[in-house]
Short mmCIF file of C-alpha atoms in Angstrom, two decimals:
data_model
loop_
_atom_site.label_atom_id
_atom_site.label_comp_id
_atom_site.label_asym_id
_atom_site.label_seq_id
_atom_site.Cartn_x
_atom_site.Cartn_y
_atom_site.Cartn_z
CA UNK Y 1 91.45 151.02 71.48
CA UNK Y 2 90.49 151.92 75.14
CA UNK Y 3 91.11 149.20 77.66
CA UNK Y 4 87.65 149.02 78.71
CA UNK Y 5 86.85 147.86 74.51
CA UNK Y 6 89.70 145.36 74.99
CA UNK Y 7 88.51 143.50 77.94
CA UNK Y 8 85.13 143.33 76.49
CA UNK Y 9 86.03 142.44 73.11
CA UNK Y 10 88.23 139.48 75.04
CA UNK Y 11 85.22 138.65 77.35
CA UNK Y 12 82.97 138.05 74.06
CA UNK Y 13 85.80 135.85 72.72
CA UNK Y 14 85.54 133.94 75.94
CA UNK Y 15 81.96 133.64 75.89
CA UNK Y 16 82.01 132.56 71.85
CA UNK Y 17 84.25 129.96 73.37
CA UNK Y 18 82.21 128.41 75.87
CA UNK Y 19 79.21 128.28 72.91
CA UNK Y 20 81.98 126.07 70.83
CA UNK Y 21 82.62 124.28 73.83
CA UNK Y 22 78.70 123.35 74.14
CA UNK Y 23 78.56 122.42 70.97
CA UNK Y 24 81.67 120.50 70.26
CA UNK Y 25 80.12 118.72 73.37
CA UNK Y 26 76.68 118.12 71.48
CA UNK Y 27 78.70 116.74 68.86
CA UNK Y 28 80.70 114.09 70.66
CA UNK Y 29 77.56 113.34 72.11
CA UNK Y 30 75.66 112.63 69.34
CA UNK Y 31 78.04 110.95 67.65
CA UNK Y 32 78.65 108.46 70.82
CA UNK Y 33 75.38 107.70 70.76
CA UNK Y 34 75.52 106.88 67.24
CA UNK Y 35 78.13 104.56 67.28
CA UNK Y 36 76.51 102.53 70.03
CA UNK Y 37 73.31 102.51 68.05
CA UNK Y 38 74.55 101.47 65.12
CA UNK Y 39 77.59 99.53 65.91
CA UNK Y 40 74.91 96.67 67.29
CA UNK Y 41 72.97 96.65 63.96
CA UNK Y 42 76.15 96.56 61.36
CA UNK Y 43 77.38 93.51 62.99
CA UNK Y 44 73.98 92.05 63.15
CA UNK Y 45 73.82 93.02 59.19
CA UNK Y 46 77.92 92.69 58.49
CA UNK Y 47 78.98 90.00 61.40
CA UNK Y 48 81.58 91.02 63.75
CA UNK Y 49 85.93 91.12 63.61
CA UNK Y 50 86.23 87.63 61.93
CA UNK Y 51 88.61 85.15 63.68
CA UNK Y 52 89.76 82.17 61.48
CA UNK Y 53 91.99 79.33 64.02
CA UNK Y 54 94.03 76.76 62.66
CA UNK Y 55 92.40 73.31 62.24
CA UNK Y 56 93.50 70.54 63.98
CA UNK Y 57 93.66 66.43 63.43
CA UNK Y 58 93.87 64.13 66.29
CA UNK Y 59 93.74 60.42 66.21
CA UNK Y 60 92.87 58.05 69.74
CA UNK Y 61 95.53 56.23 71.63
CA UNK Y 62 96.47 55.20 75.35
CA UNK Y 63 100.50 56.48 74.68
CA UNK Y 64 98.95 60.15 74.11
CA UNK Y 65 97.60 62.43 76.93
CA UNK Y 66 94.11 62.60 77.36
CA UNK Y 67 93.83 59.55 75.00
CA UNK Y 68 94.63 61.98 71.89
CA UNK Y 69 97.80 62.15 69.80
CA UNK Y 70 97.25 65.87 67.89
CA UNK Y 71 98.30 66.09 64.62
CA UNK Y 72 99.06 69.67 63.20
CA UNK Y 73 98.82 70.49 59.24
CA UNK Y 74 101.83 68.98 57.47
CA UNK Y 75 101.75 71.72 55.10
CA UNK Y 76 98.87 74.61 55.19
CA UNK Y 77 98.25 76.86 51.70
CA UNK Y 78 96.01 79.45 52.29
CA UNK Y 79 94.38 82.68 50.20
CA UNK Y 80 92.44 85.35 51.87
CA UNK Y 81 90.78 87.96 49.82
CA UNK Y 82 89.64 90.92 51.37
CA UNK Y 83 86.99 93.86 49.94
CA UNK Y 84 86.87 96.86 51.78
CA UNK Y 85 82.97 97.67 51.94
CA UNK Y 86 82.30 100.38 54.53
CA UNK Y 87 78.87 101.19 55.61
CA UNK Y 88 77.57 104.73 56.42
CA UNK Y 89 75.16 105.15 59.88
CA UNK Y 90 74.36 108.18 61.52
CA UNK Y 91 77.39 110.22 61.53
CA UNK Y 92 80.05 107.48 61.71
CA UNK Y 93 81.33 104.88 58.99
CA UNK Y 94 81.42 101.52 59.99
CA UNK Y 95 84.73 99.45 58.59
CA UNK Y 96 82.50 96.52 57.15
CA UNK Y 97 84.44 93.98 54.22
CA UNK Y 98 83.69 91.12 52.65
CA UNK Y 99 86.27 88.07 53.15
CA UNK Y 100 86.82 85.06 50.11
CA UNK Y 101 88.64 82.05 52.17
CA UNK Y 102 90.43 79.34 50.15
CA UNK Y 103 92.68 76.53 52.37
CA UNK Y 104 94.29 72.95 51.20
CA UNK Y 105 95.67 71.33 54.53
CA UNK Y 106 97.62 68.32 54.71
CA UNK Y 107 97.65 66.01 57.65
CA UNK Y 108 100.49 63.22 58.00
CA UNK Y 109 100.22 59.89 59.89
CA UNK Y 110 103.59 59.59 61.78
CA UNK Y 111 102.71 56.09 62.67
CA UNK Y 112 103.37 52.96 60.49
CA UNK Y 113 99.80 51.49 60.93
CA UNK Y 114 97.07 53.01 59.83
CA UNK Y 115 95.14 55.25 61.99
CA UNK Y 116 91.26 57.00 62.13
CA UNK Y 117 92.30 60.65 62.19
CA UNK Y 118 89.31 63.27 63.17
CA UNK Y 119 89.85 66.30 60.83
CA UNK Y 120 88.54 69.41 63.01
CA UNK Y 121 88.19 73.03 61.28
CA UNK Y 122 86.98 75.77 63.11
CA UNK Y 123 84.63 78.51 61.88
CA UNK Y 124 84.10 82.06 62.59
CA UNK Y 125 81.74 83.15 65.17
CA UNK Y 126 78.97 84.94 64.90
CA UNK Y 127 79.56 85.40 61.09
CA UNK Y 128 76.97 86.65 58.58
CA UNK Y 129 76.23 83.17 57.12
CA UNK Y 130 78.82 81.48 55.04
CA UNK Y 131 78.33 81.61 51.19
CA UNK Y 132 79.54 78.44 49.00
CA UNK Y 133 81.15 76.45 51.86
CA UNK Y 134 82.84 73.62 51.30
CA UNK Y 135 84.53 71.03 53.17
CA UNK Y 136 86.38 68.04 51.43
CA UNK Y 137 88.40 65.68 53.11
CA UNK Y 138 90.51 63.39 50.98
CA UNK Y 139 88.56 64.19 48.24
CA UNK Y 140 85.17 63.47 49.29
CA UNK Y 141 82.15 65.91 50.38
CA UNK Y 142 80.36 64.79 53.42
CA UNK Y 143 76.80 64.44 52.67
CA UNK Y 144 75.94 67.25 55.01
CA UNK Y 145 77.26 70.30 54.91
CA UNK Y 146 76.23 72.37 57.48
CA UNK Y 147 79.12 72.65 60.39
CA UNK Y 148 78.29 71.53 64.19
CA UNK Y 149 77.09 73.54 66.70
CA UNK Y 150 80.48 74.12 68.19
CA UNK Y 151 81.07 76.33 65.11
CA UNK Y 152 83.06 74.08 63.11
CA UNK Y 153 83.08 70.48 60.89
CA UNK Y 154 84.40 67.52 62.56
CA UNK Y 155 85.39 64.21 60.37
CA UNK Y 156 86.99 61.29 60.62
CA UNK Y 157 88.76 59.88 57.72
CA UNK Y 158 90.86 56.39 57.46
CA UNK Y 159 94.95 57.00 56.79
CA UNK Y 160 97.07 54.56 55.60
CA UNK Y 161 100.41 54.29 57.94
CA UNK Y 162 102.96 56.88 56.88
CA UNK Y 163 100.29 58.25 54.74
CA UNK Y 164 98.52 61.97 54.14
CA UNK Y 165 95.06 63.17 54.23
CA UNK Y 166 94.13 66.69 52.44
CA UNK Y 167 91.50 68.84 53.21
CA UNK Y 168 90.14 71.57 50.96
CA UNK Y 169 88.04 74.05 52.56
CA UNK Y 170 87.11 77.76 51.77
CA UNK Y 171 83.76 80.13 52.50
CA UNK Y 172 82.84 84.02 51.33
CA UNK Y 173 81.51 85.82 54.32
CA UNK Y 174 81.09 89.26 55.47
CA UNK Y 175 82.77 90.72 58.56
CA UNK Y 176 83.69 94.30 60.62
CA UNK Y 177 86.68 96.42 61.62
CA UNK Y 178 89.40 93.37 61.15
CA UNK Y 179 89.87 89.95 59.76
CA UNK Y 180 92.31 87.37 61.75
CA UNK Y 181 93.72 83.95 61.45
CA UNK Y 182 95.29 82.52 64.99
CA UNK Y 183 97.26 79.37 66.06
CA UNK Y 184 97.28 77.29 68.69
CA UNK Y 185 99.40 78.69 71.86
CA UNK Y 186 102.80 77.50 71.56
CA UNK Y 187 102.37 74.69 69.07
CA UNK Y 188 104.64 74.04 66.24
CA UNK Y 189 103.33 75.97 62.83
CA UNK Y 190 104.93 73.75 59.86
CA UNK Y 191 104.77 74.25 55.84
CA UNK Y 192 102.34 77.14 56.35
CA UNK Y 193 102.04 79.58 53.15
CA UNK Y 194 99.25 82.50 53.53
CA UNK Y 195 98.92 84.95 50.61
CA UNK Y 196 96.76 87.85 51.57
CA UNK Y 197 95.19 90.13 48.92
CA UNK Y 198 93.66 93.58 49.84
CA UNK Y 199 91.74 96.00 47.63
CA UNK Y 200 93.07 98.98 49.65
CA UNK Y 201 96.45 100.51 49.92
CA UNK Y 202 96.22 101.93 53.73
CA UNK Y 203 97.45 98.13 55.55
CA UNK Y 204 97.25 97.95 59.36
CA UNK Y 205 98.10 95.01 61.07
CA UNK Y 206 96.50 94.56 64.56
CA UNK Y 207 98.59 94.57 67.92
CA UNK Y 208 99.56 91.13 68.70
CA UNK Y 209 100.06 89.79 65.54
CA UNK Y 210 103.09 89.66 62.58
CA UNK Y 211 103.89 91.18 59.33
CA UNK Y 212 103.67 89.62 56.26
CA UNK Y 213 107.67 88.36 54.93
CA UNK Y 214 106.43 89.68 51.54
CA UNK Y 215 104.49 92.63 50.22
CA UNK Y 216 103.88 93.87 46.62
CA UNK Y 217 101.40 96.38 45.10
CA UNK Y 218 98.43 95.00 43.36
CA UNK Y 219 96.25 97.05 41.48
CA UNK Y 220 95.45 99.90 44.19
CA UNK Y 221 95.49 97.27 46.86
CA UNK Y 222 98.54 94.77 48.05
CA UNK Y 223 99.41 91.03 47.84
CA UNK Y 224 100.60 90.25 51.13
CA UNK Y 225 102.04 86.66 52.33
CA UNK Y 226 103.21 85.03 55.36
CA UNK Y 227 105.34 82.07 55.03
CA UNK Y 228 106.48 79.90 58.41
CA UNK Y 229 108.40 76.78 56.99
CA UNK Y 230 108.67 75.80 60.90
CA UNK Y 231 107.78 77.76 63.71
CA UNK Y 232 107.48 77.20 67.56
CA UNK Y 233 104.77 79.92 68.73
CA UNK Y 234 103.78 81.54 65.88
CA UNK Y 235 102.44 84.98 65.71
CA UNK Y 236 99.14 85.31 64.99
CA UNK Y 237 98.34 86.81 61.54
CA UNK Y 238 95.55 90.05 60.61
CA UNK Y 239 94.43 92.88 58.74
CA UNK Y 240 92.58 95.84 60.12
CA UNK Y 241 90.13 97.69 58.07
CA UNK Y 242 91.50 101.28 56.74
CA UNK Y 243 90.19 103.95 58.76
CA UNK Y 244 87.09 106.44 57.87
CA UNK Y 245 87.38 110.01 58.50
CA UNK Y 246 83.83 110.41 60.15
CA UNK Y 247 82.08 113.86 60.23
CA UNK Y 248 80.88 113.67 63.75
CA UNK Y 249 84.74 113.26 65.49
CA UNK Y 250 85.98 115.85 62.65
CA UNK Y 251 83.15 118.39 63.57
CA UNK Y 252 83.65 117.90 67.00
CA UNK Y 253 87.43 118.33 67.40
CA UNK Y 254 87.00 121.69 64.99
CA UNK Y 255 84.50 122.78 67.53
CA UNK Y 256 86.74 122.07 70.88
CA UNK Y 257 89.68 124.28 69.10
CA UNK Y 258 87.41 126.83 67.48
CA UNK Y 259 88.88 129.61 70.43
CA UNK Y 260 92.21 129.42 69.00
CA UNK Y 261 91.43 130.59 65.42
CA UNK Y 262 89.00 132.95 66.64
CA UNK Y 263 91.41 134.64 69.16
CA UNK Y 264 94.38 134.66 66.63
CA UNK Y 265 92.30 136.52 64.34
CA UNK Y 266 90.43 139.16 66.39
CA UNK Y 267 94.45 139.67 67.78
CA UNK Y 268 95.12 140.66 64.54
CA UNK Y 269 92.53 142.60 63.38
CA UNK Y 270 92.47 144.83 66.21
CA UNK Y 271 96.25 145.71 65.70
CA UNK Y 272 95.80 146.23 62.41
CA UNK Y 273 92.39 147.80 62.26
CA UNK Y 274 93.57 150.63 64.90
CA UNK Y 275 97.32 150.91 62.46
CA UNK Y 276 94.93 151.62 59.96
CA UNK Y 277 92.92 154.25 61.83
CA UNK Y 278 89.81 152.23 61.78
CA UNK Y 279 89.91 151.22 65.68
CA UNK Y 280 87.19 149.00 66.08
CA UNK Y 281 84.33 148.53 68.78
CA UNK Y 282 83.36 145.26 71.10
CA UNK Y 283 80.38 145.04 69.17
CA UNK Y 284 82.21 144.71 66.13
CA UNK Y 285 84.13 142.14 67.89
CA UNK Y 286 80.61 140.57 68.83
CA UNK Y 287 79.71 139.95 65.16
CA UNK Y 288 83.03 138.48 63.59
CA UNK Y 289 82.53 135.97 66.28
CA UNK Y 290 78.89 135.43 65.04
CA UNK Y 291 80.00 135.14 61.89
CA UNK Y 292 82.79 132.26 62.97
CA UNK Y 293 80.71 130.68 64.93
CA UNK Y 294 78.46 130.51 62.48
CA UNK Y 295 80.70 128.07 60.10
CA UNK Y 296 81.01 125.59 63.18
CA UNK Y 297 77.41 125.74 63.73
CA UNK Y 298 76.14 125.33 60.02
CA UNK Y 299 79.37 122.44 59.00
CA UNK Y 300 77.84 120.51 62.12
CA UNK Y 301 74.50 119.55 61.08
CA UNK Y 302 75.25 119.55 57.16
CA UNK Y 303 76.94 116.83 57.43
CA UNK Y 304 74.03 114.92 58.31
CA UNK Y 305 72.68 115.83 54.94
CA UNK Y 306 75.50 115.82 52.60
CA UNK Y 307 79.08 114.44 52.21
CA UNK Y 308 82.17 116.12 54.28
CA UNK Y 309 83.51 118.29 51.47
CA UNK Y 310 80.55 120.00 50.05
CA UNK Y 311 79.47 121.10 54.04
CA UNK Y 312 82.88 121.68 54.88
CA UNK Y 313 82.70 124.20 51.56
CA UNK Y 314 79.46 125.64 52.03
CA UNK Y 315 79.93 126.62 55.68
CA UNK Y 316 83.16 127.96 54.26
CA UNK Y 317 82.11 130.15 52.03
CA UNK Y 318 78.80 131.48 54.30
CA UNK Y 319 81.39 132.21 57.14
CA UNK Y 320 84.26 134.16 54.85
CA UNK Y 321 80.74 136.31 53.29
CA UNK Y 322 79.50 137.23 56.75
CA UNK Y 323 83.18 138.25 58.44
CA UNK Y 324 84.88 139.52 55.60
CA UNK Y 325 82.18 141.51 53.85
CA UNK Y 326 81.24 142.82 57.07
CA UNK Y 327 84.22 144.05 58.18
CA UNK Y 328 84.67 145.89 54.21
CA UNK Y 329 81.65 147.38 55.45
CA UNK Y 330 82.73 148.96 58.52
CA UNK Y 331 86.86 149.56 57.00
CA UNK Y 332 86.69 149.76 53.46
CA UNK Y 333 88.91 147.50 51.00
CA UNK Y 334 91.78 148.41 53.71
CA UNK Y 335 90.42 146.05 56.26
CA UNK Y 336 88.95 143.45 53.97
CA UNK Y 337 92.33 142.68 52.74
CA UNK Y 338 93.61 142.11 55.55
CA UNK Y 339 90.55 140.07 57.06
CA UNK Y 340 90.29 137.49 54.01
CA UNK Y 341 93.67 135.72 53.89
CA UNK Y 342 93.33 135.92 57.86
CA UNK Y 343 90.30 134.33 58.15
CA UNK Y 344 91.27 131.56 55.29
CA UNK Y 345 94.37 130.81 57.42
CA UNK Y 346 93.18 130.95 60.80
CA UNK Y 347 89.57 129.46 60.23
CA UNK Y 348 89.81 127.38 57.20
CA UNK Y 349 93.35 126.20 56.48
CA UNK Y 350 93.21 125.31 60.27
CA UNK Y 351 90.30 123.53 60.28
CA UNK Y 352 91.32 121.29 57.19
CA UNK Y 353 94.11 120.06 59.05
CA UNK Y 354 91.66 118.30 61.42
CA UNK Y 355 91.00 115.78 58.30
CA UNK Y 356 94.56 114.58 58.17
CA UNK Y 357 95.79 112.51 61.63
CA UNK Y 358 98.57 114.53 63.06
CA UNK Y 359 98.71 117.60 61.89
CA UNK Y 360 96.71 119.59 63.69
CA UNK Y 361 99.43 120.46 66.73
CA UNK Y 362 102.17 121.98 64.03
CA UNK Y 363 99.27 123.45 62.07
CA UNK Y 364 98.73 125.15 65.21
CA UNK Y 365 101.93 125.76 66.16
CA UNK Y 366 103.03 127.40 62.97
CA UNK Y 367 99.87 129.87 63.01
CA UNK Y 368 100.79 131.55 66.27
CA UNK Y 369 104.58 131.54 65.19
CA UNK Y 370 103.74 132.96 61.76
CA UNK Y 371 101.31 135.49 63.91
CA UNK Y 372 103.90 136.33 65.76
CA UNK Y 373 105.94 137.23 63.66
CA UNK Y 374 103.96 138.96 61.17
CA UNK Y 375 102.53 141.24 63.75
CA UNK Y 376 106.54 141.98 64.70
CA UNK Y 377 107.33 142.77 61.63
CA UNK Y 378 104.56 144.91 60.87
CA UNK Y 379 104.82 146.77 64.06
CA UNK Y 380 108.48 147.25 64.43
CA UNK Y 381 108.91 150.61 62.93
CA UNK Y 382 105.43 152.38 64.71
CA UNK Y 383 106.52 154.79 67.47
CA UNK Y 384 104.06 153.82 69.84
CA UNK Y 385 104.30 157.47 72.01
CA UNK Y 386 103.74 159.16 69.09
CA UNK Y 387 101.08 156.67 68.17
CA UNK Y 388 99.07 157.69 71.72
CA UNK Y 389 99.64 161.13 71.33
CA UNK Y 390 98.24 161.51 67.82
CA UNK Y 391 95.38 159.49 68.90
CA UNK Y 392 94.28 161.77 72.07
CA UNK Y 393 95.10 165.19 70.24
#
């Protein structure tokens, strides 16, 4: 190949590039957009990241600061039962679940007369409505139902002196992206017994809070539970939803490192192409990189229309058609078998490894190694003078 082919054939690769680079940027666009226009409407539909605090008891006296002696949970036993539900809008999927709370608390007098303790539990925020929500303290429903305005129920219940008070309490609700139950700062956590139960096996646990003390399998999901017999400052306790693969962030990374597979393979099949006496021209150059960009171009928008495997396949197998049967027709069966198991390394293998987390910096890296040496290998025995001279005689 004359110089002047090689700099153009590299100057096409470069401009291919900057058409990924547009589009990779159309995709992150798009799918930005997305997210902030849906995002809004799920957690209008789904409720946001449930929080869940600890209740507390209090009852009045002048000995206590403020007038209030607090009164933790004696013992708390509590069963959270989480349903992974995600929702699909626009290009992204929103981690939405459904949550089935169940608590029994028990508050202690620690005085030896009896005492009017207000019973205080907190509810989530900005939840989607609570379904079959209960509240019974010492046995006994209060005739309404519905919790304050401050987001919880506040009662007051009579205890005898050195006696206990239990409250049962539970909802179903829905919520997004993570559920979480938090204490107090810094107050004493005593007798508290949280089993968790997830229908999904990929567990999370968000930053600032602790893992479970137990953990078993449970029929594709886990059974997780947190036990504090007596704890100053207990961590706070949570699940986050398993994570999506979404199209539009997939799409758009494969688009950003699109150059890389395209420039690996053109390296290759102009080595091999002139070894094989087929030298080939810019403008051949011109439409492999048509034909790759054409896979990026056609996997980006059908995967507004159809789930990630079938467009990742179908843009697959239009791309591999358009290269590879092009190039048989310019070099024969020579060159085509030598441009298929290229182009399914360099463009699709490659691509895949955008769906797993991680592995698309060793996927890289062991392309150009493998390049390198397979073009080393194949080339080590050519006498390169002799090569020249044959080709100007």
């Amino acid at each position: 190949m004359k110089l002047i082919h090689l700099i153009a054939s590299m100057a096409i690769v470069a401009c291919t590039a900057i058409a990924w680079f547009f589009l990779g940027s159309v995709l992150a666009d798009r799918t930005r957009q997305s997210t902030s226009d849906m995002a809004a409407e799920v957690a209008g539909v789904w409720g946001p990241a449930l929080v869940q605090k600890h209740p507390e008891a209090w009852f009045e006296t002048p000995n206590a600061p403020g007038g209030r002696a607090m009164l933790p949970p004696s013992s708390s036993k509590i069963t959270v039962d989480l349903k992974s539900e995600p929702k699909r809008r626009g290009l992204v999927w929103h981690r939405t679940y459904r949550v089935d709370f169940k608590a029994e608390y028990v508050f202690t007098n620690p005085t030896r007369i009896p005492q009017t303790v207000y019973v205080s539990f907190p509810l989530p925020d900005h939840s989607a409505g609570l379904n079959g929500f209960r509240f019974l303290l010492d046995g006994v429903s209060p005739a309404e139902q519905m919790p304050a305005s401050s987001g919880g129920m506040t009662r007051a219940v009579v205890v005898p002196a050195l006696g206990s008070v239990t409250l049962h309490t539970g909802y179903g609700t829905r919520g997004s992206d993570s559920f979480s139950y938090v204490f107090p700062d810094n107050r004493r956590v005593a007798g508290f017994d949280l089993v968790m139960k997830t229908d999904f096996g990929e567990i999370n646990f968000p930053v600032g809070t602790g893992s479970p003390g137990e953990r078993a399998g449970s029929g594709g999901g886990w059974e997780l539970r947190w036990n504090y017999p007596d704890v100053l400052g207990a961590p706070s306790i949570g699940m986050d939803m398993p994570n999506l693969l979404n199209a539009g962030p997939v799409a758009a990374r494969i688009a950003f490192f699109a150059p890389v597979s395209l420039l690996l393979f053109v390296v290759v099949m102009l080595l091999m192409a002139t070894l094989k006496g087929v030298p080939l021209h810019p403008v051949h150059v011109f439409f492999v990189s048509a034909g790759f960009f054409a896979f990026h171009l056609l996997f980006a928008y059908l995967v507004d229309l159809v789930p990630l495997a079938p467009a990742f396949g179908i843009a697959t197998v239009v791309s591999v058609v358009l290269v590879c049967g092009y190039l048989k027709a310019v070099g024969g069966r020579a060159l085509f078998r030598i441009a298929l198991p290229a182009q399914l390394g360099y463009l699709v293998l490659f691509s895949l490894s955008f769906f797993f987390d991680g592995l698309t910096g060793i996927t890289l890296t062991v392309c150009s190694v493998l390049t390198l040496a397979l073009l080393m290998a194949l080339t080590a025995k050519v006498d390169w003078r002799a090569f020249e001279k044959a080709r100007t005689a």
